[in-house]
Coordinates of C-alpha atoms in Angstrom, one line a residue:
M1 CA 46.5 -136.5 24.7
R2 CA 43.3 -135.7 22.4
R3 CA 40.7 -139.0 23.6
L4 CA 39.3 -139.7 20.4
P5 CA 35.7 -140.7 20.1
L6 CA 34.0 -144.6 20.7
T7 CA 32.1 -145.5 17.6
R8 CA 28.6 -146.1 17.9
P9 CA 29.3 -150.3 18.2
L10 CA 31.7 -149.4 20.9
R11 CA 29.7 -147.5 22.3
A12 CA 26.9 -149.9 22.4
L13 CA 29.4 -153.0 24.2
V14 CA 29.4 -150.3 26.7
L15 CA 26.5 -149.4 27.3
F16 CA 25.6 -153.5 27.6
V17 CA 28.8 -154.7 29.9
C18 CA 27.2 -151.6 32.9
V19 CA 24.0 -152.5 32.8
L20 CA 25.7 -156.5 32.5
V21 CA 27.9 -155.8 36.0
L22 CA 24.8 -153.4 37.0
V23 CA 22.2 -156.0 37.5
D24 CA 24.6 -158.1 38.5
T25 CA 25.9 -156.4 41.4
M26 CA 22.8 -155.1 42.3
F27 CA 21.2 -158.4 43.5
F28 CA 24.4 -159.4 45.4
T29 CA 24.6 -156.1 47.9
A30 CA 20.9 -156.3 47.8
L31 CA 21.6 -158.9 51.0
T32 CA 23.1 -156.2 53.0
P33 CA 20.2 -154.6 54.1
L34 CA 18.4 -158.1 54.9
L35 CA 20.8 -159.2 57.4
P36 CA 20.2 -158.7 60.3
H37 CA 16.2 -159.7 58.9
Y38 CA 18.2 -163.6 57.5
T39 CA 19.6 -163.8 61.5
H40 CA 16.1 -163.5 62.8
V41 CA 15.3 -165.5 60.4
A42 CA 17.0 -168.1 60.0
H43 CA 18.6 -167.9 63.7
L44 CA 22.2 -167.0 62.2
S45 CA 24.9 -166.0 64.3
K46 CA 27.3 -163.4 63.5
A47 CA 30.0 -166.2 62.3
G48 CA 26.3 -167.4 60.3
A49 CA 25.9 -164.0 58.9
G50 CA 29.3 -163.7 57.5
I51 CA 29.3 -167.5 56.5
L52 CA 25.6 -166.2 54.5
V53 CA 28.1 -162.8 52.8
A54 CA 30.7 -165.3 52.1
G55 CA 28.7 -167.4 50.0
Y56 CA 28.7 -165.2 46.7
P57 CA 32.0 -164.7 46.8
L58 CA 32.8 -168.4 47.6
G59 CA 30.9 -169.1 44.3
T60 CA 32.7 -166.7 41.9
L61 CA 36.2 -168.2 44.1
A62 CA 34.9 -171.7 42.4
G63 CA 34.1 -170.5 39.5
A64 CA 37.0 -167.9 38.4
L65 CA 39.4 -170.2 37.1
P66 CA 36.5 -172.3 34.5
G67 CA 34.8 -168.9 33.9
G68 CA 38.0 -167.9 32.5
L69 CA 38.5 -170.3 30.7
L70 CA 35.1 -170.7 29.2
T71 CA 36.4 -167.4 27.2
G72 CA 38.5 -169.4 25.1
H73 CA 36.3 -172.2 24.6
L74 CA 33.1 -170.7 23.8
G75 CA 34.5 -167.3 23.3
Y76 CA 32.5 -164.1 25.7
R77 CA 29.1 -163.5 24.4
R78 CA 28.2 -167.6 25.6
T79 CA 30.3 -167.4 28.6
V80 CA 28.4 -163.8 29.6
L81 CA 24.7 -166.1 28.6
F82 CA 25.9 -168.8 31.1
G83 CA 26.5 -167.0 33.6
L84 CA 23.2 -164.6 33.6
A85 CA 21.4 -168.3 33.5
F86 CA 23.1 -168.8 36.3
M87 CA 21.8 -166.0 38.1
A88 CA 18.3 -166.0 36.9
V89 CA 17.6 -169.4 38.7
S90 CA 20.3 -168.9 41.7
T91 CA 18.4 -165.5 42.4
L92 CA 15.0 -167.0 42.0
V93 CA 15.7 -169.5 44.8
F94 CA 17.2 -167.3 47.2
G95 CA 13.9 -165.2 47.1
S96 CA 11.9 -168.0 48.6
A97 CA 14.3 -170.4 50.8
P98 CA 13.4 -170.9 53.7
T99 CA 16.9 -172.1 55.2
A100 CA 20.2 -171.1 56.3
A101 CA 21.7 -173.9 53.9
V102 CA 19.1 -173.1 50.9
L103 CA 20.5 -169.4 52.0
D104 CA 24.0 -170.2 51.0
S105 CA 23.4 -172.8 48.1
A106 CA 21.7 -170.2 46.2
R107 CA 24.2 -167.5 47.2
F108 CA 26.9 -170.0 46.2
V109 CA 25.3 -170.3 42.5
Q110 CA 25.0 -166.5 42.0
G111 CA 28.6 -166.3 42.5
L112 CA 29.2 -169.2 39.8
G113 CA 27.3 -167.2 37.0
G114 CA 28.5 -163.6 38.8
A115 CA 32.1 -165.4 37.8
C116 CA 31.4 -165.7 33.8
T117 CA 29.6 -162.1 33.7
W118 CA 32.3 -160.0 35.0
A119 CA 35.0 -162.4 32.9
G120 CA 32.9 -162.7 29.2
G121 CA 32.0 -159.2 30.1
M122 CA 34.7 -156.9 31.7
A123 CA 37.4 -159.2 28.9
W124 CA 34.4 -158.1 26.1
L125 CA 35.4 -154.3 26.6
A126 CA 38.8 -154.3 27.0
T127 CA 39.3 -156.4 23.8
E128 CA 37.9 -153.6 22.3
A129 CA 38.9 -150.4 24.1
P130 CA 42.1 -148.5 22.5
A131 CA 44.5 -148.6 24.7
E132 CA 44.7 -145.1 25.5
R133 CA 41.0 -145.1 27.0
R134 CA 41.2 -148.6 28.2
G135 CA 40.9 -147.6 31.7
E136 CA 38.6 -145.0 31.4
L137 CA 36.0 -147.7 29.8
I138 CA 37.2 -150.6 31.8
G139 CA 36.2 -147.6 35.1
T140 CA 32.8 -146.7 33.6
A141 CA 31.3 -150.6 33.7
L142 CA 33.2 -150.6 37.6
G143 CA 30.9 -147.3 37.9
A144 CA 28.3 -148.3 36.8
A145 CA 28.4 -151.8 39.5
V146 CA 28.7 -149.2 41.6
G147 CA 25.9 -148.1 40.9
G148 CA 24.0 -151.9 40.5
A149 CA 25.6 -151.6 44.8
L150 CA 23.8 -148.8 45.1
F151 CA 20.8 -149.8 44.2
G152 CA 20.8 -153.1 45.2
P153 CA 20.5 -151.7 48.9
V154 CA 16.8 -150.2 47.9
V155 CA 16.3 -153.8 46.9
G156 CA 17.0 -155.1 49.7
A157 CA 15.2 -152.5 51.1
V158 CA 12.0 -152.7 49.4
A159 CA 12.3 -156.6 49.3
A160 CA 11.9 -156.6 53.6
E161 CA 9.1 -154.7 52.5
V162 CA 7.1 -156.4 50.3
G163 CA 9.0 -159.9 50.6
T164 CA 11.7 -161.3 49.4
G165 CA 10.5 -163.4 46.2
P166 CA 8.4 -161.0 44.3
A167 CA 11.6 -159.0 44.7
F168 CA 14.6 -161.1 43.6
A169 CA 12.5 -162.9 40.9
S170 CA 12.7 -159.2 39.3
A171 CA 16.0 -160.7 38.5
A172 CA 15.2 -163.7 36.1
V173 CA 13.3 -160.6 34.2
A174 CA 16.3 -158.5 34.1
A175 CA 18.9 -161.7 33.0
G176 CA 16.0 -162.5 30.3
I177 CA 16.5 -159.0 28.8
L178 CA 20.1 -158.8 29.0
M179 CA 20.5 -162.1 27.1
A180 CA 18.2 -161.2 24.0
V181 CA 20.4 -157.9 24.4
A182 CA 23.9 -159.3 24.3
F183 CA 22.7 -161.1 20.4
A184 CA 21.8 -156.9 19.6
V185 CA 26.0 -156.2 20.2
P186 CA 28.3 -156.2 17.2
V187 CA 30.1 -159.8 17.6
P188 CA 33.6 -159.4 19.9
A189 CA 36.5 -160.9 19.0
R190 CA 37.9 -164.2 18.8
A191 CA 38.9 -165.2 22.5
V192 CA 42.3 -167.5 22.6
R193 CA 42.5 -170.6 23.9
Q194 CA 44.6 -170.9 26.8
G195 CA 44.8 -172.8 29.7
L196 CA 46.6 -172.6 33.4
R197 CA 50.1 -172.4 32.9
E198 CA 49.8 -169.4 30.5
A199 CA 47.8 -167.6 33.5
F200 CA 50.0 -168.6 36.4
T201 CA 53.1 -168.1 33.6
A202 CA 51.5 -164.0 33.1
A203 CA 50.6 -163.4 36.6
R204 CA 54.5 -163.3 37.2
D205 CA 54.5 -160.0 35.8
R206 CA 54.5 -157.2 37.9
Q207 CA 51.9 -155.2 36.2
L208 CA 49.7 -158.0 36.3
A209 CA 50.4 -159.0 39.9
T210 CA 50.1 -155.6 41.7
G211 CA 46.9 -155.1 40.0
L212 CA 45.8 -158.9 40.9
W213 CA 46.6 -157.9 44.7
L214 CA 44.7 -155.2 44.5
T215 CA 41.7 -156.6 44.0
M216 CA 42.4 -158.7 46.2
L217 CA 42.7 -156.3 48.5
A218 CA 39.5 -154.5 48.1
G219 CA 37.3 -157.7 48.0
L220 CA 39.2 -158.4 52.1
A221 CA 37.7 -154.9 52.5
F222 CA 34.9 -155.7 52.0
G223 CA 33.8 -158.9 53.4
V224 CA 34.9 -157.6 56.3
L225 CA 32.5 -153.8 56.0
D226 CA 29.8 -155.6 54.0
V227 CA 29.5 -158.1 57.4
L228 CA 30.5 -156.3 59.9
T229 CA 28.8 -152.2 58.9
P230 CA 25.7 -153.1 58.7
L231 CA 25.8 -155.8 61.8
R232 CA 27.2 -152.4 63.8
L233 CA 24.6 -150.2 62.2
A234 CA 21.8 -152.3 63.5
D235 CA 23.4 -152.5 67.6
L236 CA 23.3 -148.6 67.2
G237 CA 19.6 -148.6 66.5
V238 CA 19.8 -147.7 63.1
T239 CA 17.3 -149.3 61.2
A240 CA 17.0 -151.0 58.1
L241 CA 15.9 -148.4 55.3
V242 CA 19.4 -146.0 56.9
I243 CA 21.3 -148.9 56.6
A244 CA 20.1 -149.4 53.2
G245 CA 20.2 -145.1 52.5
T246 CA 24.0 -145.3 54.0
F247 CA 25.6 -147.8 51.1
L248 CA 23.7 -146.1 48.8
A249 CA 25.4 -142.6 49.7
S250 CA 28.5 -144.2 49.9
A251 CA 27.7 -146.4 46.5
G252 CA 27.1 -142.9 44.2
V253 CA 30.2 -141.3 45.5
E254 CA 32.2 -144.3 44.3
A255 CA 30.3 -144.4 41.4
A256 CA 31.4 -140.4 40.2
L257 CA 35.0 -141.4 41.9
S258 CA 35.6 -144.4 39.0
P259 CA 36.1 -143.2 35.8
L260 CA 37.6 -140.3 37.5
A261 CA 40.0 -143.2 38.7
G262 CA 40.2 -144.2 35.9
R263 CA 41.3 -141.5 33.1
V264 CA 43.5 -140.7 36.4
A265 CA 45.5 -144.0 35.8
D266 CA 45.7 -143.1 31.7
R267 CA 46.4 -139.3 31.4
R268 CA 49.9 -140.6 34.6
G269 CA 49.5 -144.1 35.8
A270 CA 47.3 -146.1 37.7
I271 CA 49.4 -146.0 40.7
V272 CA 48.4 -142.6 41.3
P273 CA 44.8 -143.2 42.4
V274 CA 46.4 -146.0 44.1
R275 CA 48.5 -144.2 46.2
F276 CA 45.2 -141.4 47.1
S277 CA 42.8 -144.4 47.5
L278 CA 44.8 -146.5 49.9
A279 CA 45.7 -143.8 52.6
G280 CA 42.0 -142.9 52.3
A281 CA 41.1 -146.4 52.9
L282 CA 43.9 -146.9 56.2
A283 CA 42.0 -143.8 57.6
V284 CA 38.8 -145.4 57.5
S285 CA 40.0 -149.1 58.6
L286 CA 41.4 -146.4 61.9
L287 CA 38.0 -145.4 62.5
V288 CA 34.6 -146.7 61.9
P289 CA 35.8 -149.6 65.3
A290 CA 36.5 -146.4 67.3
L291 CA 33.5 -144.7 66.7
A292 CA 30.5 -145.2 68.8
S293 CA 27.6 -142.6 67.2
A294 CA 25.7 -144.0 64.8
W295 CA 25.3 -140.6 63.1
V296 CA 29.2 -139.9 62.7
L297 CA 30.0 -143.4 62.2
I298 CA 27.0 -143.1 59.1
A299 CA 29.1 -140.1 58.2
V300 CA 32.5 -141.2 57.5
L301 CA 30.8 -145.0 56.1
I302 CA 29.5 -142.1 53.3
V303 CA 33.2 -140.6 52.7
G304 CA 35.4 -143.4 53.2
M305 CA 34.0 -146.3 51.6
P306 CA 34.9 -145.3 48.4
A307 CA 38.1 -144.8 49.3
F308 CA 38.2 -148.9 48.7
G309 CA 36.2 -149.3 46.0
T310 CA 37.8 -147.0 43.7
L311 CA 41.2 -149.3 43.7
F312 CA 39.3 -151.7 41.3
T313 CA 39.7 -149.4 38.1
P314 CA 43.3 -148.7 38.9
A315 CA 43.3 -152.6 39.3
M316 CA 41.6 -154.0 36.8
T317 CA 43.4 -151.1 34.2
L318 CA 46.8 -152.8 35.8
V319 CA 45.7 -157.0 34.8
S320 CA 44.0 -155.6 31.8
A321 CA 47.4 -153.9 30.9
G322 CA 49.6 -156.8 31.9
A323 CA 47.6 -159.3 30.2
Q324 CA 47.9 -157.4 27.1
R325 CA 51.7 -157.6 27.5
Q326 CA 52.3 -161.1 28.4
H327 CA 49.9 -162.1 25.1
L328 CA 47.5 -163.4 27.9
D329 CA 43.8 -163.5 26.7
Q330 CA 41.5 -160.6 28.4
G331 CA 39.1 -163.4 29.5
L332 CA 41.5 -166.1 31.4
A333 CA 42.8 -162.8 33.0
F334 CA 39.7 -161.2 34.5
G335 CA 39.1 -165.1 35.9
L336 CA 42.3 -164.5 37.3
G337 CA 41.1 -161.5 39.2
N338 CA 37.9 -162.8 39.8
L339 CA 39.3 -165.8 41.4
V340 CA 41.6 -162.8 44.1
W341 CA 39.2 -160.7 44.3
A342 CA 37.0 -163.9 45.7
A343 CA 39.8 -165.2 47.5
G344 CA 39.2 -161.8 50.4
Q345 CA 36.0 -161.7 49.7
A346 CA 35.1 -164.6 50.7
V347 CA 38.3 -165.3 53.7
A348 CA 37.1 -161.7 55.0
A349 CA 33.7 -161.9 55.1
A350 CA 33.6 -165.1 56.7
G351 CA 37.1 -165.0 58.6
S352 CA 36.0 -161.0 60.0
G353 CA 32.3 -162.2 61.6
A354 CA 34.0 -165.3 63.6
L355 CA 36.7 -163.7 64.8
A356 CA 35.2 -160.2 65.9
Q357 CA 32.5 -162.7 67.5
A358 CA 35.1 -164.0 69.5
T359 CA 36.8 -160.9 70.4
S360 CA 35.6 -157.5 68.9
D361 CA 35.3 -155.6 65.4
L362 CA 39.0 -153.8 66.5
V363 CA 40.9 -156.4 65.3
P364 CA 39.5 -157.4 62.0
Y365 CA 39.7 -154.1 61.2
S366 CA 42.8 -153.6 62.6
L367 CA 44.1 -156.4 60.1
L368 CA 42.5 -154.7 57.2
A369 CA 44.4 -151.1 57.9
A370 CA 47.8 -153.3 58.3
A371 CA 47.4 -154.9 54.9
C372 CA 46.8 -151.0 53.7
L373 CA 49.1 -150.0 55.4
A374 CA 52.4 -152.9 54.1
T375 CA 50.5 -151.8 50.6
L376 CA 50.1 -148.0 50.6
G377 CA 54.0 -148.9 51.7
L378 CA 55.0 -151.1 49.2
V379 CA 53.8 -148.8 46.4
R380 CA 55.4 -145.4 47.5
A381 CA 58.5 -148.0 47.4
G382 CA 57.4 -149.6 43.7
G383 CA 56.4 -146.2 42.2

C-alpha cells in the first residue's frame, strides 16, 4: 500500500505533539541520574527512592481519567494547555525542593500535568491521522517522547553540576513557548463528550484491552528499571554521568525503533512487533540482575531496554484502533492508556524498591520476566 503524503497542517500537528511529549518525558526522566544525589541529600532509603520515582506515575494515575474526561469537555487544545501549566509550576518547585515530602509532592503534580498533555496531545494526533498511517505517526510521537527520555538524563547530569534550580527552571520556559505555539497549530476536531461508562464498556473490546495490558506491562517494566538500575550501577561504582550516558544511548536506540515498530504495525498488524519486543524483554529481565560487571551490564541495558519501550507504539495503535471501532473518543481512550501505564509504573517503582530492599533485586526482575513470558504465551496463542 502506497503511503499518502501528509498535508502541511498535519505535519505541523505531528511536530507540535512530538515536541510536547519530548519536553514532558525529558523532565520526567531527568531524575534518573539524580536519584543517587537525592537519596543522599534527602536521606532516602531504597524504598524512599522508589516512592520518589513513583510520584510522577502516581500523579498520572490520579489524573488519567479526569484528563481523558477533560478532552471531551474542554477540547484537546485546552486540555494540553492545562497540562502544560501544571508541568511548569511543579517542575519549578521540584528544582528547589528542600525535603522528601516536597519532592514527592512536586513529582505528583508533574504527573497530573502529564496526564493532561498526553491525553490531549495524542488524541489530537490520533484523530487527525489517516488510518493507514496512524501507527507510524503514533510511533513518531513516541519516538520523540523517547528523545525526551534521551535528553532527560543529560538535563539531570547538568543539574548535578550546576544545581537543580537553574536546570529545572527551563521547564517553565519550554511550557510557555508550547502554550503559545498551541494556538498556531490547526484547530483540532471537536471531541465527543463521553463518561466513564462508555470508557469501561469499550475496554471490554479485545483489541483495546490487549493494547491497555501491553501499556501497563511496559509501565511495570520501567518502574522496576528506573529504580533498581541506577542504584545498581551506582553500587558498582558507576558515576552519574555514565548512568546518564547509559540511559541516553538506550533511549537513542528506542527512538529509532519506535517509528519502525509503528510502520510494521500498520503493514503487518500490531501483534508482530509485540512478539519481538516481548522476547527481548524476557531476556533482559533475566540477565540484568545476574550481571556483576558494570560494563557488561551497561551494554545489556543499552541494547535491551528498548525491548520494553517499543511495546508502547503497537500498544497505543491497538488502543486507538479499538477506540475507533467502539466509537470511544480518542481522548478518553488515551486517558485509559495513561491510567494503566501509571498504575503499572507506580506500583512497580514503589514495590520493586521495597521488595528489593527486603529480599534482593533478583525477585522483582523475576516477577517482571514471568509477566513477559505469560504475555508472550497469550499473544502467540491469540495470534
